[in-house]
PDB file of C-alpha atoms in Angstrom:
ATOM      1  CA  MET A 905      -8.634 -26.425 -64.295  1.00  0.00           C
ATOM      2  CA  LYS A 906      -6.832 -23.708 -64.923  1.00  0.00           C
ATOM      3  CA  ILE A 907      -4.917 -23.286 -68.663  1.00  0.00           C
ATOM      4  CA  ASP A 908      -2.798 -20.347 -69.724  1.00  0.00           C
ATOM      5  CA  LEU A 909      -2.664 -18.816 -72.975  1.00  0.00           C
ATOM      6  CA  ILE A 910      -1.232 -15.279 -74.818  1.00  0.00           C
ATOM      7  CA  TYR A 911      -2.781 -12.186 -75.352  1.00  0.00           C
ATOM      8  CA  ILE A 912      -1.757  -9.869 -78.358  1.00  0.00           C
ATOM      9  CA  GLU A 913      -3.118  -6.243 -78.887  1.00  0.00           C
ATOM     10  CA  GLY A 914      -2.162  -4.067 -82.527  1.00  0.00           C
ATOM     11  CA  GLU A 915      -2.831  -0.879 -82.791  1.00  0.00           C
ATOM     12  CA  HIS A 916      -2.084   1.591 -85.593  1.00  0.00           C
ATOM     13  CA  ASP A 917      -1.148   5.063 -85.583  1.00  0.00           C
ATOM     14  CA  HIS A 918      -3.178   6.475 -88.409  1.00  0.00           C
ATOM     15  CA  ILE A 919      -5.656   3.628 -88.849  1.00  0.00           C
ATOM     16  CA  PRO A 920      -8.990   2.482 -86.530  1.00  0.00           C
ATOM     17  CA  GLY A 921      -9.658  -0.044 -84.494  1.00  0.00           C
ATOM     18  CA  ILE A 922      -8.176  -2.446 -82.200  1.00  0.00           C
ATOM     19  CA  VAL A 923      -6.947  -6.256 -83.555  1.00  0.00           C
ATOM     20  CA  ARG A 924      -6.802  -8.651 -80.532  1.00  0.00           C
ATOM     21  CA  ASP A 925      -5.846 -12.296 -80.825  1.00  0.00           C
ATOM     22  CA  LEU A 926      -5.618 -15.540 -78.246  1.00  0.00           C
ATOM     23  CA  VAL A 927      -2.775 -18.030 -78.196  1.00  0.00           C
ATOM     24  CA  ALA A 928      -1.831 -20.885 -77.194  1.00  0.00           C
ATOM     25  CA  THR A 929       1.327 -21.041 -77.927  1.00  0.00           C
ATOM     26  CA  ASP A 930       4.543 -19.167 -77.403  1.00  0.00           C
ATOM     27  CA  ASP A 931       5.575 -19.707 -80.836  1.00  0.00           C
ATOM     28  CA  ALA A 932       1.811 -18.937 -82.326  1.00  0.00           C
ATOM     29  CA  ALA A 933       2.080 -15.567 -80.783  1.00  0.00           C
ATOM     30  CA  LYS A 934       5.532 -15.252 -81.903  1.00  0.00           C
ATOM     31  CA  LYS A 935       3.169 -15.623 -86.056  1.00  0.00           C
ATOM     32  CA  VAL A 936       1.242 -12.617 -84.527  1.00  0.00           C
ATOM     33  CA  ALA A 937       3.000 -10.424 -83.316  1.00  0.00           C
ATOM     34  CA  ASN A 938       5.476 -10.299 -86.334  1.00  0.00           C
ATOM     35  CA  GLU A 939       2.181  -9.982 -88.705  1.00  0.00           C
ATOM     36  CA  LEU A 940       0.968  -7.301 -86.996  1.00  0.00           C
ATOM     37  CA  LEU A 941       5.160  -5.444 -86.492  1.00  0.00           C
ATOM     38  CA  GLU A 942       4.846  -5.574 -90.073  1.00  0.00           C
ATOM     39  CA  SER A 943       2.355  -3.865 -90.536  1.00  0.00           C
ATOM     40  CA  GLY A 944       3.032  -0.966 -89.002  1.00  0.00           C
ATOM     41  CA  ALA A 945       1.678  -1.578 -85.657  1.00  0.00           C
ATOM     42  CA  HIS A 946       2.128  -1.214 -82.504  1.00  0.00           C
ATOM     43  CA  VAL A 947       2.285  -4.636 -80.463  1.00  0.00           C
ATOM     44  CA  TYR A 948       1.222  -5.892 -77.146  1.00  0.00           C
ATOM     45  CA  ARG A 949       1.421  -9.037 -75.475  1.00  0.00           C
ATOM     46  CA  GLN A 950       0.553 -10.600 -71.909  1.00  0.00           C
ATOM     47  CA  ASN A 951       0.942 -13.814 -70.043  1.00  0.00           C
ATOM     48  CA  MET A 952      -2.478 -14.993 -68.447  1.00  0.00           C
ATOM     49  CA  SER A 953      -4.342 -18.133 -66.428  1.00  0.00           C
ATOM     50  CA  VAL A 954      -8.108 -18.946 -67.553  1.00  0.00           C
ATOM     51  CA  GLU A 955     -10.190 -21.467 -65.552  1.00  0.00           C
ATOM     52  CA  ILE A 956     -11.626 -23.069 -67.716  1.00  0.00           C
ATOM     53  CA  SER A 957     -14.690 -25.840 -66.739  1.00  0.00           C
ATOM     54  CA  GLU A 958     -12.933 -28.995 -66.746  1.00  0.00           C
ATOM     55  CA  ALA A 959     -14.936 -31.295 -70.059  1.00  0.00           C
ATOM     56  CA  TYR A 960     -13.966 -34.960 -70.421  1.00  0.00           C
ATOM     57  CA  SER A 961     -14.017 -35.749 -74.223  1.00  0.00           C
ATOM     58  CA  HIS A 962     -16.396 -39.530 -75.292  1.00  0.00           C
ATOM     59  CA  LEU A 963     -14.179 -41.833 -74.977  1.00  0.00           C
ATOM     60  CA  GLU A 964     -13.383 -41.046 -71.413  1.00  0.00           C
ATOM     61  CA  MET A 965     -16.754 -41.316 -69.709  1.00  0.00           C
ATOM     62  CA  GLU A 966     -17.421 -44.340 -71.674  1.00  0.00           C
ATOM     63  CA  ALA A 967     -13.770 -45.591 -69.731  1.00  0.00           C
ATOM     64  CA  ALA A 968     -15.275 -44.321 -66.802  1.00  0.00           C
ATOM     65  CA  LEU A 969     -18.599 -45.436 -66.538  1.00  0.00           C
ATOM     66  CA  CYS A 970     -17.223 -49.329 -67.638  1.00  0.00           C
ATOM     67  CA  VAL A 971     -14.668 -48.940 -64.380  1.00  0.00           C
ATOM     68  CA  TRP A 972     -17.222 -47.330 -62.466  1.00  0.00           C
ATOM     69  CA  GLU A 973     -19.303 -50.708 -63.024  1.00  0.00           C
ATOM     70  CA  TRP A 974     -16.934 -53.350 -63.438  1.00  0.00           C
ATOM     71  CA  LEU A 975     -15.473 -51.829 -59.156  1.00  0.00           C
ATOM     72  CA  ASN A 976     -19.325 -52.494 -58.145  1.00  0.00           C
ATOM     73  CA  GLU A 977     -19.750 -55.941 -59.435  1.00  0.00           C
ATOM     74  CA  ILE A 978     -16.965 -57.143 -57.144  1.00  0.00           C
ATOM     75  CA  THR A 979     -17.615 -54.561 -54.758  1.00  0.00           C
ATOM     76  CA  VAL A 980     -21.105 -54.331 -54.765  1.00  0.00           C
ATOM     77  CA  VAL A 981     -23.070 -58.236 -56.152  1.00  0.00           C
ATOM     78  CA  PRO A 982     -20.802 -60.633 -53.862  1.00  0.00           C
ATOM     79  CA  LYS A 983     -23.515 -63.229 -55.085  1.00  0.00           C
ATOM     80  CA  ARG A 984     -22.779 -63.461 -58.512  1.00  0.00           C
ATOM     81  CA  GLY A 985     -19.615 -65.012 -57.259  1.00  0.00           C
ATOM     82  CA  LYS A 986     -16.742 -61.695 -58.205  1.00  0.00           C
ATOM     83  CA  ALA A 987     -15.780 -60.087 -55.060  1.00  0.00           C
ATOM     84  CA  ASP A 988     -12.836 -59.154 -54.318  1.00  0.00           C
ATOM     85  CA  LYS A 989     -11.707 -58.812 -50.782  1.00  0.00           C
ATOM     86  CA  ALA A 990      -9.074 -56.650 -51.359  1.00  0.00           C
ATOM     87  CA  TRP A 991     -11.782 -54.175 -53.263  1.00  0.00           C
ATOM     88  CA  LEU A 992     -14.060 -54.604 -51.486  1.00  0.00           C
ATOM     89  CA  GLU A 993     -12.066 -53.698 -48.036  1.00  0.00           C
ATOM     90  CA  TYR A 994     -11.201 -50.591 -49.969  1.00  0.00           C
ATOM     91  CA  ARG A 995     -14.515 -49.163 -51.251  1.00  0.00           C
ATOM     92  CA  GLU A 996     -15.552 -49.970 -47.386  1.00  0.00           C
ATOM     93  CA  GLY A 997     -13.094 -47.360 -45.819  1.00  0.00           C
ATOM     94  CA  VAL A 998     -13.344 -44.526 -48.605  1.00  0.00           C
ATOM     95  CA  GLY A 999     -16.400 -44.672 -49.059  1.00  0.00           C
ATOM     96  CA  SER A1000     -17.987 -44.962 -52.846  1.00  0.00           C
ATOM     97  CA  ALA A1001     -18.469 -41.071 -53.832  1.00  0.00           C
ATOM     98  CA  GLU A1002     -14.529 -42.080 -53.158  1.00  0.00           C
ATOM     99  CA  LEU A1003     -14.345 -44.555 -54.854  1.00  0.00           C
ATOM    100  CA  ARG A1004     -15.744 -43.338 -58.308  1.00  0.00           C
ATOM    101  CA  HIS A1005     -14.157 -40.216 -58.211  1.00  0.00           C
ATOM    102  CA  GLU A1006     -11.618 -42.089 -58.086  1.00  0.00           C
ATOM    103  CA  SER A1007     -12.739 -44.038 -61.735  1.00  0.00           C
ATOM    104  CA  ILE A1008     -12.375 -41.851 -63.531  1.00  0.00           C
ATOM    105  CA  THR A1009      -8.560 -41.115 -63.648  1.00  0.00           C
ATOM    106  CA  ILE A1010      -8.664 -45.241 -63.626  1.00  0.00           C
ATOM    107  CA  GLY A1011     -10.898 -44.391 -67.184  1.00  0.00           C
ATOM    108  CA  LYS A1012      -8.227 -42.220 -67.866  1.00  0.00           C
ATOM    109  CA  PHE A1013      -5.666 -45.182 -67.439  1.00  0.00           C
ATOM    110  CA  VAL A1014      -7.876 -47.990 -68.993  1.00  0.00           C
ATOM    111  CA  LEU A1015      -7.376 -45.325 -72.358  1.00  0.00           C
ATOM    112  CA  GLN A1016      -3.833 -45.828 -71.662  1.00  0.00           C
ATOM    113  CA  VAL A1017      -3.413 -48.898 -71.969  1.00  0.00           C
ATOM    114  CA  TYR A1018      -6.272 -50.344 -74.267  1.00  0.00           C
ATOM    115  CA  ASP A1019      -3.919 -48.025 -77.068  1.00  0.00           C
ATOM    116  CA  LEU A1020      -1.187 -49.887 -76.699  1.00  0.00           C
ATOM    117  CA  LEU A1021      -2.777 -53.554 -76.491  1.00  0.00           C
ATOM    118  CA  PRO A1022      -3.097 -55.446 -79.852  1.00  0.00           C
ATOM    119  CA  GLU A1023      -6.163 -55.587 -81.841  1.00  0.00           C
ATOM    120  CA  TRP A1024      -6.662 -59.445 -82.176  1.00  0.00           C
ATOM    121  CA  TYR A1025      -6.262 -58.671 -78.112  1.00  0.00           C
ATOM    122  CA  ARG A1026      -8.526 -56.302 -78.425  1.00  0.00           C
ATOM    123  CA  SER A1027     -11.236 -57.504 -80.471  1.00  0.00           C
ATOM    124  CA  SER A1028     -10.845 -60.610 -78.106  1.00  0.00           C
ATOM    125  CA  GLY A1029     -13.975 -60.368 -75.700  1.00  0.00           C
ATOM    126  CA  ALA A1030     -16.389 -56.653 -74.442  1.00  0.00           C
ATOM    127  CA  TYR A1031     -15.107 -53.565 -74.068  1.00  0.00           C
ATOM    128  CA  ASP A1032     -17.190 -53.278 -70.981  1.00  0.00           C
ATOM    129  CA  TRP A1033     -17.689 -56.852 -69.685  1.00  0.00           C
ATOM    130  CA  GLU A1034     -14.020 -58.367 -70.242  1.00  0.00           C
ATOM    131  CA  ILE A1035     -11.066 -55.977 -71.830  1.00  0.00           C
ATOM    132  CA  VAL A1036     -11.515 -53.368 -68.899  1.00  0.00           C
ATOM    133  CA  PRO A1037     -11.354 -55.356 -66.209  1.00  0.00           C
ATOM    134  CA  ALA A1038      -8.777 -56.999 -67.504  1.00  0.00           C
ATOM    135  CA  ILE A1039      -7.004 -53.593 -67.495  1.00  0.00           C
ATOM    136  CA  VAL A1040      -8.228 -52.657 -63.936  1.00  0.00           C
ATOM    137  CA  SER A1041      -7.404 -55.511 -62.489  1.00  0.00           C
ATOM    138  CA  THR A1042      -3.491 -54.861 -63.055  1.00  0.00           C
ATOM    139  CA  LEU A1043      -4.649 -52.208 -60.241  1.00  0.00           C
ATOM    140  CA  LYS A1044      -4.638 -52.635 -56.337  1.00  0.00           C
ATOM    141  CA  PRO A1045      -6.506 -50.725 -54.129  1.00  0.00           C
ATOM    142  CA  ARG A1046      -5.726 -47.168 -53.980  1.00  0.00           C
ATOM    143  CA  GLU A1047      -3.695 -47.048 -57.348  1.00  0.00           C
ATOM    144  CA  THR A1048      -5.391 -45.147 -60.591  1.00  0.00           C
ATOM    145  CA  SER A1049      -2.755 -45.879 -62.960  1.00  0.00           C
ATOM    146  CA  ARG A1050       1.269 -47.124 -63.442  1.00  0.00           C
ATOM    147  CA  ASP A1051       3.341 -48.084 -65.521  1.00  0.00           C
ATOM    148  CA  PRO A1052       0.977 -48.687 -69.731  1.00  0.00           C
ATOM    149  CA  ILE A1053       4.344 -50.452 -71.012  1.00  0.00           C
ATOM    150  CA  MET A1054       4.009 -52.615 -67.739  1.00  0.00           C
ATOM    151  CA  ALA A1055      -0.336 -53.130 -67.677  1.00  0.00           C
ATOM    152  CA  LYS A1056       0.058 -54.089 -70.976  1.00  0.00           C
ATOM    153  CA  ARG A1057       2.624 -57.563 -70.565  1.00  0.00           C
ATOM    154  CA  GLU A1058       1.142 -57.981 -67.563  1.00  0.00           C
ATOM    155  CA  ILE A1059      -2.741 -58.970 -68.883  1.00  0.00           C
ATOM    156  CA  LEU A1060      -0.371 -60.550 -72.389  1.00  0.00           C
ATOM    157  CA  SER A1061       0.907 -63.115 -69.526  1.00  0.00           C
ATOM    158  CA  ASP A1062      -1.881 -63.985 -67.988  1.00  0.00           C
ATOM    159  CA  LYS A1063      -3.327 -67.023 -69.176  1.00  0.00           C
ATOM    160  CA  SER A1064      -6.896 -65.977 -71.073  1.00  0.00           C
ATOM    161  CA  ALA A1065      -4.331 -63.690 -73.128  1.00  0.00           C
ATOM    162  CA  LYS A1066      -2.534 -67.792 -74.781  1.00  0.00           C
ATOM    163  CA  GLU A1067      -4.917 -69.129 -74.918  1.00  0.00           C
ATOM    164  CA  GLU A1068      -7.023 -66.298 -77.469  1.00  0.00           C
ATOM    165  CA  PHE A1069      -3.744 -65.716 -79.621  1.00  0.00           C
ATOM    166  CA  PHE A1070      -3.712 -69.887 -79.753  1.00  0.00           C
ATOM    167  CA  ARG A1071      -7.217 -70.274 -80.737  1.00  0.00           C
ATOM    168  CA  SER A1072      -6.657 -67.009 -83.725  1.00  0.00           C
ATOM    169  CA  CYS A1073      -3.800 -68.561 -84.897  1.00  0.00           C
ATOM    170  CA  ASP A1074      -5.161 -72.749 -85.316  1.00  0.00           C
ATOM    171  CA  TRP A1075      -8.927 -70.632 -86.405  1.00  0.00           C
ATOM    172  CA  LEU A1076      -6.266 -69.263 -89.364  1.00  0.00           C
ATOM    173  CA  MET A1077      -4.329 -72.388 -89.212  1.00  0.00           C
ATOM    174  CA  LYS A1078      -6.951 -74.407 -90.682  1.00  0.00           C
ATOM    175  CA  ARG A1079      -8.462 -71.763 -92.452  1.00  0.00           C
ATOM    176  CA  SER A1080      -5.514 -71.325 -94.408  1.00  0.00           C
ATOM    177  CA  TYR A1081      -4.417 -74.403 -94.587  1.00  0.00           C
ATOM    178  CA  GLY A1082      -7.074 -76.899 -93.696  1.00  0.00           C
ATOM    179  CA  ILE A1083      -4.598 -78.063 -91.024  1.00  0.00           C
ATOM    180  CA  THR A1084      -4.951 -77.902 -87.218  1.00  0.00           C
ATOM    181  CA  VAL A1085      -2.123 -76.474 -85.198  1.00  0.00           C
ATOM    182  CA  GLU A1086      -1.719 -79.594 -83.512  1.00  0.00           C
ATOM    183  CA  ASP A1087      -2.447 -81.653 -86.827  1.00  0.00           C
ATOM    184  CA  SER A1088       0.754 -79.550 -87.884  1.00  0.00           C
ATOM    185  CA  GLY A1089       2.247 -81.585 -85.049  1.00  0.00           C
ATOM    186  CA  GLN A1090       2.986 -79.142 -82.574  1.00  0.00           C
ATOM    187  CA  GLU A1091       0.690 -79.317 -78.732  1.00  0.00           C
ATOM    188  CA  LYS A1092      -0.584 -75.586 -77.743  1.00  0.00           C
ATOM    189  CA  GLU A1093       1.699 -75.296 -75.119  1.00  0.00           C
ATOM    190  CA  GLU A1094       4.932 -75.723 -77.613  1.00  0.00           C
ATOM    191  CA  PHE A1095       3.793 -73.558 -79.834  1.00  0.00           C
ATOM    192  CA  LEU A1096       2.665 -70.834 -77.579  1.00  0.00           C
ATOM    193  CA  THR A1097       6.191 -70.927 -75.650  1.00  0.00           C
ATOM    194  CA  THR A1098       7.719 -70.947 -79.607  1.00  0.00           C
ATOM    195  CA  TRP A1099       5.307 -68.928 -80.888  1.00  0.00           C
ATOM    196  CA  TYR A1100       3.902 -66.465 -78.572  1.00  0.00           C
ATOM    197  CA  SER A1101       5.023 -62.738 -78.877  1.00  0.00           C
ATOM    198  CA  PHE A1102       3.659 -59.595 -77.310  1.00  0.00           C
ATOM    199  CA  ASP A1103       4.543 -58.243 -80.602  1.00  0.00           C
ATOM    200  CA  ASP A1104       3.234 -60.008 -83.510  1.00  0.00           C
ATOM    201  CA  ASP A1105      -0.004 -60.997 -84.622  1.00  0.00           C
ATOM    202  CA  PRO A1106      -1.759 -64.198 -84.850  1.00  0.00           C
ATOM    203  CA  GLU A1107      -1.691 -63.386 -89.176  1.00  0.00           C
ATOM    204  CA  THR A1108       1.500 -62.866 -89.275  1.00  0.00           C
ATOM    205  CA  VAL A1109       2.970 -65.791 -86.813  1.00  0.00           C
ATOM    206  CA  VAL A1110       0.999 -67.915 -88.822  1.00  0.00           C
ATOM    207  CA  ASP A1111       2.900 -66.935 -91.215  1.00  0.00           C
ATOM    208  CA  ARG A1112       5.263 -67.438 -90.649  1.00  0.00           C
ATOM    209  CA  TYR A1113       4.812 -71.019 -88.892  1.00  0.00           C
ATOM    210  CA  ALA A1114       3.493 -71.254 -92.536  1.00  0.00           C
ATOM    211  CA  GLU A1115       6.627 -70.306 -94.382  1.00  0.00           C
ATOM    212  CA  LYS A1116       9.123 -72.801 -91.576  1.00  0.00           C
ATOM    213  CA  TYR A1117       7.133 -75.500 -92.073  1.00  0.00           C
ATOM    214  CA  ASP A1118       6.731 -75.256 -95.708  1.00  0.00           C
ATOM    215  CA  LEU A1119       2.558 -76.118 -95.643  1.00  0.00           C
ATOM    216  CA  THR A1120       1.141 -75.670 -98.218  1.00  0.00           C
ATOM    217  CA  ARG A1121      -2.401 -72.857 -98.497  1.00  0.00           C
ATOM    218  CA  ILE A1122      -5.550 -73.887 -99.800  1.00  0.00           C
ATOM    219  CA  ARG A1123      -7.420 -69.887 -99.668  1.00  0.00           C
TER     220      ARG A1123
END
């Protein structure tokens, strides 16, 4: 990959030596050049494009590996009952090497969506075996990314996410108020219809619920 840099060089008439600097932004280049000019130097500036090896962060590598592991699970190990017909046909069409390369890009998408997901959901299951597969499931074969916000909404709209949200609320109700949600008079579906939100965490919802129905906190 290439990155754009700015080379700055300054030389004085009566002071030996040349000052050299390499910066990444125009603002930084102006600052360096102005400091040299103020000291009486002749300034030379040149924009350059530098080829560097593509590098991946630890998180990007981990995400890509988790994606590849999951794609193998749904395309190579059908005996476990997890084979995905669409992904299996896609892998057979493009080959394992191409799909493995796509896992790198999908991994970056995974991290974008993961950052948008609420903490209660992120802590609801194993990152590699539950959270990453849930994010990958928002993609179709041939897709390596999509709108992260829409993917987040799809994940949190799933029945499993709502079930986890209810379990968390129910546990918090019992711990803080000594009763379950159903003990308080609401069935699960009614509670989720009224109180489930993409933007609220279980703690906030339980506190609002308790305030609305005048529940007494026991701890």
